Coordinates of C-alpha atoms in Angstrom, one line a residue:
Chain A
M1 CA 56.2 71.5 135.2
I2 CA 58.7 71.4 132.3
E3 CA 61.8 69.4 133.0
Q4 CA 65.1 71.1 132.0
P5 CA 67.5 69.1 130.0
T6 CA 70.6 67.8 131.9
L7 CA 74.2 67.8 131.1
G8 CA 74.0 63.9 130.7
E9 CA 71.5 64.4 127.9
L10 CA 73.7 67.0 126.2
W11 CA 76.6 64.5 126.4
A12 CA 74.3 61.7 125.1
S13 CA 73.5 64.0 122.1
R14 CA 77.2 65.0 121.7
D15 CA 77.3 63.9 118.1
L16 CA 74.6 66.4 117.3
F17 CA 75.9 69.3 119.2
R18 CA 79.7 68.8 118.9
D19 CA 80.0 70.8 115.6
P20 CA 78.2 74.0 116.8
I21 CA 80.1 73.9 120.1
L22 CA 83.3 73.6 118.4
A23 CA 82.6 76.3 115.8
A24 CA 81.5 78.8 118.6
T25 CA 84.5 77.9 120.7
A26 CA 86.9 78.4 117.8
A27 CA 85.3 81.6 116.6
G28 CA 85.1 82.9 120.2
T29 CA 88.9 82.2 120.6
I30 CA 90.0 84.2 117.6
L31 CA 87.4 86.9 117.9
G32 CA 88.4 87.4 121.5
W33 CA 92.0 87.8 120.5
L34 CA 91.3 90.2 117.6
G35 CA 88.7 91.9 119.8
V36 CA 91.5 93.4 122.0
Y37 CA 92.9 95.3 119.1
V38 CA 89.3 96.3 118.0
V39 CA 88.6 97.7 121.4
L40 CA 92.0 99.3 121.8
R41 CA 91.5 101.1 118.4
R42 CA 88.0 102.3 119.2
M43 CA 86.4 100.2 116.5
V44 CA 83.9 98.2 118.3
F45 CA 81.2 98.7 115.6
V46 CA 83.5 97.0 113.0
A47 CA 81.6 93.8 113.5
A48 CA 78.3 95.4 112.9
A49 CA 79.5 97.1 109.8
V50 CA 81.1 94.0 108.4
S51 CA 78.0 91.9 108.9
Q52 CA 76.0 94.5 107.0
A53 CA 78.6 94.4 104.2
A54 CA 78.1 90.6 104.2
A55 CA 74.4 91.0 103.9
L56 CA 74.8 93.3 100.9
G57 CA 77.2 90.7 99.3
V58 CA 74.6 87.9 99.8
A59 CA 71.8 90.2 98.4
L60 CA 73.9 91.2 95.4
A61 CA 74.8 87.5 94.7
F62 CA 71.0 86.5 94.7
Y63 CA 70.2 89.6 92.6
A64 CA 72.8 88.5 90.1
Q65 CA 71.3 85.0 90.1
I66 CA 67.7 86.0 89.7
H67 CA 67.9 89.1 87.5
L68 CA 71.2 88.7 85.6
A69 CA 71.3 84.9 85.2
T70 CA 74.8 84.9 86.6
D71 CA 75.8 82.2 89.0
V72 CA 77.5 83.9 91.9
S73 CA 78.0 82.1 95.2
P74 CA 76.2 84.0 98.1
V75 CA 79.3 83.1 100.3
L76 CA 81.6 84.6 97.8
G77 CA 79.5 87.7 97.6
A78 CA 79.5 88.0 101.4
V79 CA 83.3 87.6 101.6
S80 CA 84.0 89.9 98.7
L81 CA 81.9 92.8 100.1
T82 CA 83.4 92.1 103.6
F83 CA 86.9 92.5 102.1
L84 CA 85.9 95.7 100.3
V85 CA 84.6 97.2 103.5
S86 CA 87.8 96.1 105.3
L87 CA 89.8 98.0 102.8
L88 CA 87.7 101.1 103.5
F89 CA 88.8 100.8 107.2
M90 CA 92.4 101.0 106.1
L91 CA 92.0 104.5 104.8
D92 CA 93.9 107.0 106.9
P93 CA 90.9 108.9 108.5
L94 CA 93.1 111.9 109.4
R95 CA 94.0 112.5 105.7
L96 CA 90.3 112.5 105.0
R97 CA 89.6 114.9 107.9
I98 CA 87.1 112.4 109.4
T99 CA 87.2 109.9 112.1
R100 CA 87.5 106.1 111.7
E101 CA 84.3 105.8 113.7
S102 CA 82.5 107.8 110.9
I103 CA 83.9 105.5 108.2
L104 CA 82.4 102.6 110.2
G105 CA 79.1 104.4 110.3
L106 CA 79.2 105.1 106.6
A107 CA 79.9 101.4 105.9
F108 CA 77.2 100.3 108.3
V109 CA 74.4 102.6 106.9
F110 CA 75.4 102.3 103.2
A111 CA 75.7 98.5 103.2
G112 CA 72.6 98.1 105.4
G113 CA 70.5 100.4 103.2
S114 CA 71.7 98.9 100.0
A115 CA 71.0 95.4 101.3
V116 CA 67.4 96.3 102.2
A117 CA 66.9 98.1 98.8
I118 CA 68.3 95.1 96.8
G119 CA 66.5 92.6 99.1
D120 CA 63.3 94.3 98.2
R121 CA 63.9 93.1 94.6
I122 CA 64.5 89.5 95.6
S123 CA 62.0 89.1 98.4
Q124 CA 61.5 85.4 97.4
E125 CA 65.0 84.7 98.8
A126 CA 64.7 86.7 101.9
H127 CA 64.4 83.7 104.2
E128 CA 67.6 82.1 102.5
I129 CA 69.5 85.4 102.9
G130 CA 68.6 85.5 106.6
S131 CA 69.8 81.9 107.1
I132 CA 73.0 82.4 105.1
L133 CA 73.8 85.6 106.8
F134 CA 72.9 85.1 110.4
G135 CA 72.8 81.3 110.8
T136 CA 71.0 79.9 113.9
A137 CA 74.0 78.6 115.8
V138 CA 72.0 75.6 116.8
L139 CA 73.3 73.5 113.9
V140 CA 76.4 74.3 111.9
R141 CA 77.2 72.9 108.4
T142 CA 80.4 70.8 108.3
F143 CA 81.7 73.1 105.6
D144 CA 81.2 76.1 108.0
L145 CA 82.8 74.3 110.8
W146 CA 85.9 73.5 108.8
L147 CA 86.1 77.0 107.4
I148 CA 85.9 78.4 111.0
L149 CA 88.5 76.0 112.4
I150 CA 91.0 76.5 109.5
L151 CA 90.6 80.3 109.3
A152 CA 90.7 80.7 113.1
S153 CA 93.9 78.5 113.3
L154 CA 95.6 80.4 110.6
L155 CA 94.7 83.8 112.0
L156 CA 95.7 82.8 115.5
I157 CA 99.1 81.7 114.3
G158 CA 99.5 84.9 112.3
H159 CA 98.5 87.2 115.1
I160 CA 100.7 85.4 117.7
W161 CA 103.6 85.9 115.2
T162 CA 102.9 89.6 114.8
T163 CA 101.9 90.5 118.3
R164 CA 104.9 92.7 118.9
G165 CA 104.3 94.7 115.8
M166 CA 100.6 95.0 116.5
L167 CA 101.4 96.3 120.1
L168 CA 103.8 99.0 118.8
S169 CA 101.4 100.1 116.0
S170 CA 98.5 100.2 118.5
F171 CA 100.4 102.1 121.2
D172 CA 102.5 104.5 119.2
P173 CA 101.8 104.2 115.4
D174 CA 104.0 107.3 114.6
A175 CA 107.0 105.9 116.3
A176 CA 106.3 102.5 114.7
R177 CA 106.4 104.2 111.2
V178 CA 109.6 106.1 112.0
Q179 CA 111.2 102.8 113.0
G180 CA 110.3 101.3 109.7
L181 CA 107.5 98.9 110.8
P182 CA 105.1 98.1 107.9
I183 CA 102.2 99.8 109.6
R184 CA 99.9 99.7 106.7
L185 CA 100.5 96.0 106.2
L186 CA 99.8 95.3 109.8
D187 CA 96.7 97.4 109.7
A188 CA 95.6 95.6 106.5
F189 CA 96.2 92.2 108.2
L190 CA 94.2 93.2 111.2
F191 CA 91.3 94.6 109.3
L192 CA 91.1 91.7 106.8
S193 CA 91.4 89.2 109.7
V194 CA 88.5 90.9 111.5
G195 CA 86.5 91.1 108.2
A196 CA 87.0 87.5 107.3
M197 CA 86.4 86.0 110.7
V198 CA 83.3 88.1 111.3
A199 CA 81.9 87.2 107.9
V200 CA 82.5 83.5 108.3
A201 CA 81.4 83.3 111.9
T202 CA 78.3 85.5 111.4
R203 CA 77.3 83.0 108.6
A204 CA 77.5 80.1 111.0
L205 CA 76.6 81.5 114.4
G206 CA 74.6 84.7 113.9
A207 CA 75.4 88.4 114.1
L208 CA 74.6 89.0 117.7
P209 CA 77.0 86.4 119.3
V210 CA 79.8 87.4 116.8
F211 CA 79.5 91.0 117.8
A212 CA 79.5 89.9 121.4
F213 CA 82.7 87.7 120.9
T214 CA 84.5 90.6 119.2
V215 CA 83.8 93.1 121.9
L216 CA 82.9 91.7 125.3
P217 CA 85.8 89.3 126.2
A218 CA 88.3 92.0 125.2
M219 CA 86.5 94.5 127.4
A220 CA 86.7 92.1 130.3
A221 CA 90.3 91.2 129.7
L222 CA 91.3 94.9 129.5
A223 CA 89.4 95.7 132.6
I224 CA 91.4 93.0 134.5
G225 CA 94.5 94.5 133.0
G226 CA 98.1 93.2 133.1
R227 CA 100.6 92.8 130.1
L228 CA 99.3 92.7 126.6
W229 CA 100.0 88.9 126.2
F230 CA 98.0 88.2 129.4
V231 CA 95.1 90.4 128.1
L232 CA 95.2 88.7 124.6
I233 CA 95.2 85.1 126.0
L234 CA 92.6 86.0 128.7
S235 CA 90.3 87.5 126.1
A236 CA 90.7 84.5 123.7
C237 CA 89.9 82.1 126.6
L238 CA 86.8 84.1 127.6
G239 CA 85.7 84.2 124.0
A240 CA 86.1 80.4 123.7
L241 CA 84.2 80.0 127.0
S242 CA 81.5 82.3 125.9
G243 CA 81.0 80.2 122.7
G244 CA 81.1 76.8 124.4
L245 CA 79.4 77.6 127.7
G246 CA 76.8 79.7 126.0
Y247 CA 75.8 76.7 124.0
V248 CA 75.6 74.6 127.1
L249 CA 73.5 77.2 128.9
A250 CA 71.1 77.5 125.9
F251 CA 70.6 73.7 125.9
M252 CA 70.2 73.5 129.7
R253 CA 67.9 76.4 130.0
D254 CA 66.2 76.1 126.6
L255 CA 67.4 79.6 125.5
P256 CA 68.2 80.9 122.0
V257 CA 71.8 80.0 121.4
G258 CA 73.1 83.3 120.1
A259 CA 71.4 85.2 123.0
S260 CA 72.8 82.7 125.5
Q261 CA 76.4 83.1 124.2
T262 CA 76.0 86.9 124.3
I263 CA 74.8 86.8 128.0
V264 CA 77.7 84.6 128.9
A265 CA 80.1 87.0 127.2
A266 CA 78.4 90.0 129.0
C267 CA 78.8 88.2 132.4
W268 CA 82.6 88.2 131.9
V269 CA 82.5 92.0 131.6
G270 CA 80.4 92.3 134.7
A271 CA 82.7 89.9 136.6
A272 CA 85.8 91.7 135.4
L273 CA 84.5 95.2 136.4
L274 CA 83.6 93.8 139.8
V275 CA 87.1 92.3 140.3
R276 CA 88.6 95.6 139.1
L277 CA 86.6 97.6 141.6
L278 CA 87.3 95.2 144.5
I279 CA 90.9 94.4 143.7
P280 CA 92.3 97.5 141.9
R281 CA 95.8 96.0 141.6
V282 CA 94.5 92.7 140.1
G283 CA 96.1 93.4 136.7
G284 CA 99.6 93.9 138.2
L285 CA 99.3 90.7 140.2
L286 CA 98.0 88.5 137.3
G287 CA 99.8 90.0 134.3
R288 CA 103.4 89.7 135.4
Chain B
M1 CA 133.4 112.5 120.8
N2 CA 134.4 114.7 117.9
T3 CA 131.7 114.5 115.5
A4 CA 131.9 118.0 113.9
G5 CA 131.5 118.3 110.3
H6 CA 129.6 115.0 109.8
K7 CA 126.2 115.8 108.4
S8 CA 123.4 113.9 110.2
L9 CA 120.4 115.4 108.4
S10 CA 119.7 118.1 106.0
T11 CA 116.7 119.6 104.3
R12 CA 116.8 121.5 101.0
E13 CA 114.1 123.9 100.0
L14 CA 111.8 121.9 102.2
V15 CA 108.2 123.2 102.3
V16 CA 105.9 121.7 104.8
G17 CA 102.2 121.9 104.7
Y18 CA 99.0 120.1 104.2
D19 CA 97.1 119.2 101.0
G20 CA 99.8 120.6 98.8
N21 CA 99.7 124.1 100.5
G22 CA 102.9 125.2 102.3
I23 CA 102.5 126.7 105.7
L24 CA 106.0 127.9 106.0
P25 CA 108.6 129.3 103.6
P26 CA 111.2 126.8 102.3
I27 CA 113.6 125.6 104.9
D28 CA 117.3 124.8 104.2
L29 CA 119.0 123.3 107.2
T30 CA 122.0 121.1 108.0
I31 CA 122.2 119.3 111.3
E32 CA 125.6 118.0 112.2
R33 CA 126.0 114.6 113.8
G34 CA 126.1 114.7 117.6
S35 CA 124.5 118.1 117.9
I36 CA 121.4 119.2 119.7
W37 CA 118.8 121.4 117.8
V38 CA 115.8 123.0 119.3
V39 CA 112.9 123.9 117.2
L40 CA 111.2 127.0 118.6
G41 CA 108.0 128.8 117.8
R42 CA 104.7 129.7 119.3
N43 CA 101.7 127.4 119.4
G44 CA 100.5 126.5 115.9
A45 CA 103.7 128.0 114.4
G46 CA 104.5 124.8 112.4
K47 CA 107.1 123.2 114.7
T48 CA 105.5 119.8 114.9
S49 CA 104.5 119.9 111.2
W50 CA 108.2 120.4 110.3
M51 CA 109.3 117.6 112.5
R52 CA 106.6 115.2 111.2
T53 CA 107.7 116.1 107.6
V54 CA 111.3 115.4 108.3
L55 CA 110.3 112.1 109.9
G56 CA 108.3 111.1 106.9
L57 CA 105.0 111.1 108.8
L58 CA 103.7 114.0 106.7
P59 CA 104.4 114.4 103.0
A60 CA 106.5 117.3 102.1
V61 CA 104.8 119.9 99.8
S62 CA 108.2 120.2 98.0
G63 CA 111.9 120.1 98.6
Q64 CA 114.1 117.3 100.0
V65 CA 115.1 115.7 103.3
T66 CA 118.4 113.9 103.1
K67 CA 120.0 111.6 105.6
A68 CA 122.9 109.1 105.4
P69 CA 121.9 105.7 104.3
G70 CA 121.1 103.4 107.2
T71 CA 120.5 106.3 109.6
R72 CA 118.3 105.1 112.4
L73 CA 115.7 107.5 113.6
A74 CA 113.7 107.4 116.9
Y75 CA 110.7 109.5 117.6
V76 CA 109.1 110.4 121.0
P77 CA 105.8 112.0 120.4
Q78 CA 104.0 114.2 122.9
R79 CA 103.1 111.9 125.8
Q80 CA 99.4 112.6 125.7
V81 CA 99.1 111.0 122.3
L82 CA 100.1 107.7 123.7
D83 CA 97.0 105.6 124.5
P84 CA 96.7 105.0 128.2
I85 CA 94.3 102.0 127.6
V86 CA 97.0 99.9 125.9
P87 CA 98.2 97.5 128.6
V88 CA 102.0 97.9 128.6
R89 CA 104.6 98.0 131.4
A90 CA 107.6 100.3 131.3
A91 CA 109.9 97.5 130.1
D92 CA 107.5 96.7 127.2
V93 CA 107.6 100.3 126.1
V94 CA 111.4 100.3 126.2
A95 CA 111.5 97.0 124.2
M96 CA 109.4 98.7 121.5
G97 CA 112.5 100.9 120.7
A98 CA 114.4 97.8 119.6
E99 CA 111.9 97.0 116.9
H100 CA 113.1 97.9 113.4
G101 CA 111.4 96.9 110.1
L102 CA 110.2 93.3 110.3
S103 CA 112.3 92.5 113.5
F104 CA 109.0 91.9 115.4
L105 CA 108.6 88.6 113.4
K106 CA 111.8 87.2 115.0
P107 CA 111.9 86.0 118.6
F108 CA 112.7 88.5 121.2
G109 CA 116.1 87.1 122.2
K110 CA 118.7 87.5 124.8
V111 CA 120.5 90.4 123.1
L112 CA 117.3 92.5 122.8
R113 CA 116.4 91.7 126.5
E114 CA 119.9 92.9 127.5
K115 CA 119.3 96.1 125.4
V116 CA 116.2 96.8 127.4
T117 CA 117.8 96.0 130.8
S118 CA 120.8 98.3 130.0
A119 CA 118.5 101.1 128.6
L120 CA 116.5 101.0 131.8
A121 CA 119.7 101.1 133.8
E122 CA 121.2 103.9 131.9
M123 CA 118.1 106.0 132.5
G124 CA 118.2 105.0 136.3
I125 CA 114.7 103.5 136.1
D126 CA 115.3 99.8 136.6
D127 CA 112.8 99.9 139.5
L128 CA 110.0 101.0 137.1
S129 CA 110.4 98.1 134.8
N130 CA 107.3 96.1 135.8
K131 CA 105.1 99.1 136.5
P132 CA 102.2 99.9 134.1
F133 CA 103.2 102.8 131.8
R134 CA 100.0 104.6 132.4
D135 CA 100.5 104.8 136.2
L136 CA 103.9 106.6 135.9
S137 CA 104.4 110.3 136.5
E138 CA 105.1 112.6 133.5
G139 CA 108.8 112.7 134.3
Q140 CA 109.0 108.9 134.7
K141 CA 107.1 108.4 131.4
Q142 CA 109.6 110.6 129.6
K143 CA 112.5 108.7 131.1
V144 CA 110.9 105.5 129.9
L145 CA 110.5 106.9 126.4
L146 CA 114.1 108.1 126.4
A147 CA 115.1 104.6 127.4
R148 CA 113.1 103.3 124.5
C149 CA 115.2 105.5 122.2
I150 CA 118.4 104.1 123.7
A151 CA 117.2 100.5 123.3
G152 CA 117.0 101.2 119.5
G153 CA 120.5 102.7 119.2
P154 CA 119.4 105.5 116.9
D155 CA 121.5 108.0 115.2
I156 CA 118.9 110.8 115.5
V157 CA 116.3 111.2 118.2
F158 CA 113.3 113.5 117.7
L159 CA 111.5 114.7 120.8
D160 CA 108.2 116.5 120.5
E161 CA 107.8 118.8 123.6
P162 CA 109.5 116.4 126.1
M163 CA 109.2 118.8 129.0
A164 CA 105.5 119.6 128.6
T165 CA 103.4 119.3 131.8
M166 CA 106.5 118.4 133.9
D167 CA 107.5 119.9 137.3
I168 CA 110.8 121.8 137.3
V169 CA 112.8 118.9 138.9
A170 CA 111.7 116.4 136.4
E171 CA 112.4 118.9 133.6
R172 CA 116.0 119.3 134.8
E173 CA 116.4 115.5 135.1
V174 CA 115.1 115.0 131.5
L175 CA 117.3 117.8 130.1
G176 CA 120.3 116.1 131.8
L177 CA 119.5 112.8 130.3
I178 CA 119.2 114.3 126.9
Q179 CA 122.7 115.8 127.3
D180 CA 124.0 112.4 128.4
L181 CA 122.4 110.9 125.3
R182 CA 124.6 113.2 123.1
Q183 CA 127.7 113.0 125.1
R184 CA 127.8 109.2 125.7
R185 CA 126.4 108.0 122.5
G186 CA 127.0 110.9 120.1
T187 CA 123.4 110.9 119.2
T188 CA 121.9 113.8 117.4
V189 CA 118.9 115.2 119.2
V190 CA 116.2 117.4 117.7
I191 CA 113.7 118.9 120.2
V192 CA 110.5 120.7 119.6
A193 CA 110.1 123.0 122.7
H194 CA 108.6 126.2 124.0
H195 CA 111.3 126.8 126.4
L196 CA 113.7 129.5 125.2
Q197 CA 115.9 128.7 128.2
V198 CA 116.3 125.1 126.9
A199 CA 117.6 126.5 123.5
A200 CA 119.9 129.0 125.2
N201 CA 121.4 126.4 127.6
L202 CA 121.4 123.2 125.6
A203 CA 121.2 123.7 121.8
D204 CA 124.0 123.9 119.3
G205 CA 121.4 125.1 116.7
V206 CA 117.9 126.6 116.7
L207 CA 115.3 126.5 114.1
F208 CA 112.7 129.2 114.6
V209 CA 109.5 129.0 112.6
D210 CA 106.6 131.4 112.6
K211 CA 103.6 130.5 110.3
D212 CA 101.7 133.7 110.9
A213 CA 104.6 135.9 110.0
Q214 CA 105.8 133.4 107.3
T215 CA 109.3 133.5 108.5
V216 CA 111.9 130.8 109.4
C217 CA 115.5 131.3 110.6
A218 CA 118.1 128.7 111.6
G219 CA 121.5 129.1 113.2
T220 CA 123.2 129.2 116.6
P221 CA 121.0 130.2 119.4
R222 CA 122.7 133.6 119.5
E223 CA 122.1 134.1 115.7
V224 CA 118.5 133.2 116.0
F225 CA 117.8 135.1 119.1
E226 CA 119.2 138.3 117.5
H227 CA 117.2 137.8 114.3
S228 CA 114.7 140.4 113.6
S229 CA 111.8 137.9 113.0
F230 CA 112.5 136.2 116.3
R231 CA 112.7 139.5 118.2
H232 CA 109.5 140.6 116.5
R233 CA 107.8 137.6 118.2
Y234 CA 109.6 137.4 121.5
G235 CA 111.1 140.8 122.1
D236 CA 114.1 140.9 124.3
L237 CA 113.0 137.9 126.4
A238 CA 115.4 135.5 124.8
M239 CA 118.4 137.9 124.9
G240 CA 117.9 138.2 128.6
L241 CA 118.2 134.4 129.0
F242 CA 121.2 134.5 126.9
K243 CA 122.9 137.1 129.0
D244 CA 122.1 135.1 132.0
M245 CA 123.9 132.1 130.5
Q246 CA 127.0 134.2 129.8
Q247 CA 127.3 135.5 133.4

């Protein structure tokens, strides 16, 4: 019988695992916070579209290196394409007579298809693309950790500061516009925040857990209910716990890290729905 | 409050429409400060398009909208467009009315909190303060949205079908509150409505729009109700209401 690792062993190896746990916890926190707006605005596939855009950016960078002899950093390529796609999300879908969901779909399939097509021309770098894009979450480079910590901190401060504006623009965007709030600027800040954080976190942790952090903690927090502040903080906490506990669970049960973090995040949704069904007024009690 | 003669808002040769195509003839209109205007027309007649254009939510095809510098506007959309998933209490919704420009970047201080409390009290809904907005009845929601307007201290309030899906009691209460808003605060009110009775009983001015017939007319309720284009659409229905009012 194979012995499962213990918490003591995890603690003993803390120098090795500290960075990925910290990275996942920080990314889970800010993605949990941003995820509330993503879910409220019906844009849950934004993370999927952004990670495909990052893939295209990396593929383009390698293509430029191999075929055009131009030194472009793959990370720069990923971030640039992510920002371009984030700008696409800022278009007013009503003026284009389409839905925002379909813009997400367009970004997803175009970026995904182009990444595969360009990837076909640079097959010798395919493994590296996979590593740069989707990470492994087992080990995180120091540079990626610091990038996540700094970006997450800046975005958290920015979003705490703009919460009231975000609330009004999410609840009643027309009234917000009439009252002179800079709606386009707020939208840009939100989309660029999601784009930047998803791109950076995907690189370090992998696409699946990043998608999970962006959607599942927010779903759980919104199911519990209460005031927006309570929902945002709860979602950020659940995102952080998904990242940290997911890593511990992966270590203890010898599971793939990204999958383990995703399962933990999904468990919050299950628990929240159960609480909501058993205690319908829970949001009113907790959120005051 | 004597506010007669003070222009609150005017439109000159204003053409509303989409993608550069007008849907109504040009509209010239002057709304006096402290007056109540009702925009009438059948479904799809262009009422909401006109209101959204005046508010700057929809670009005008041509023409001008003029308002005094510093005029504060408030807008209450149709209630069904407000997202029920957003987790807000009644007091949160009222507090939104106090936001202007970049005010959300500053702390929500004591003065703003007092504005919210007094707006809730003025609408008689203090007891709803902590209730989730989505759980309120249609009448209660409308009162909360009117309180949101009050919290912002606007000069002109635009209400898009405020009485839709309300029972008769709630409808009367809301109409009373709208009249109070004008009388106590001198606020100009512009209402998009289907109710001819509301126009007959409440309005100082009526704007009638009809996209299909390509007609618009504006004036006092009596003038509009007697207008041939209005009578073509509504027959004598409105005049009956008007006579009732006179009795």
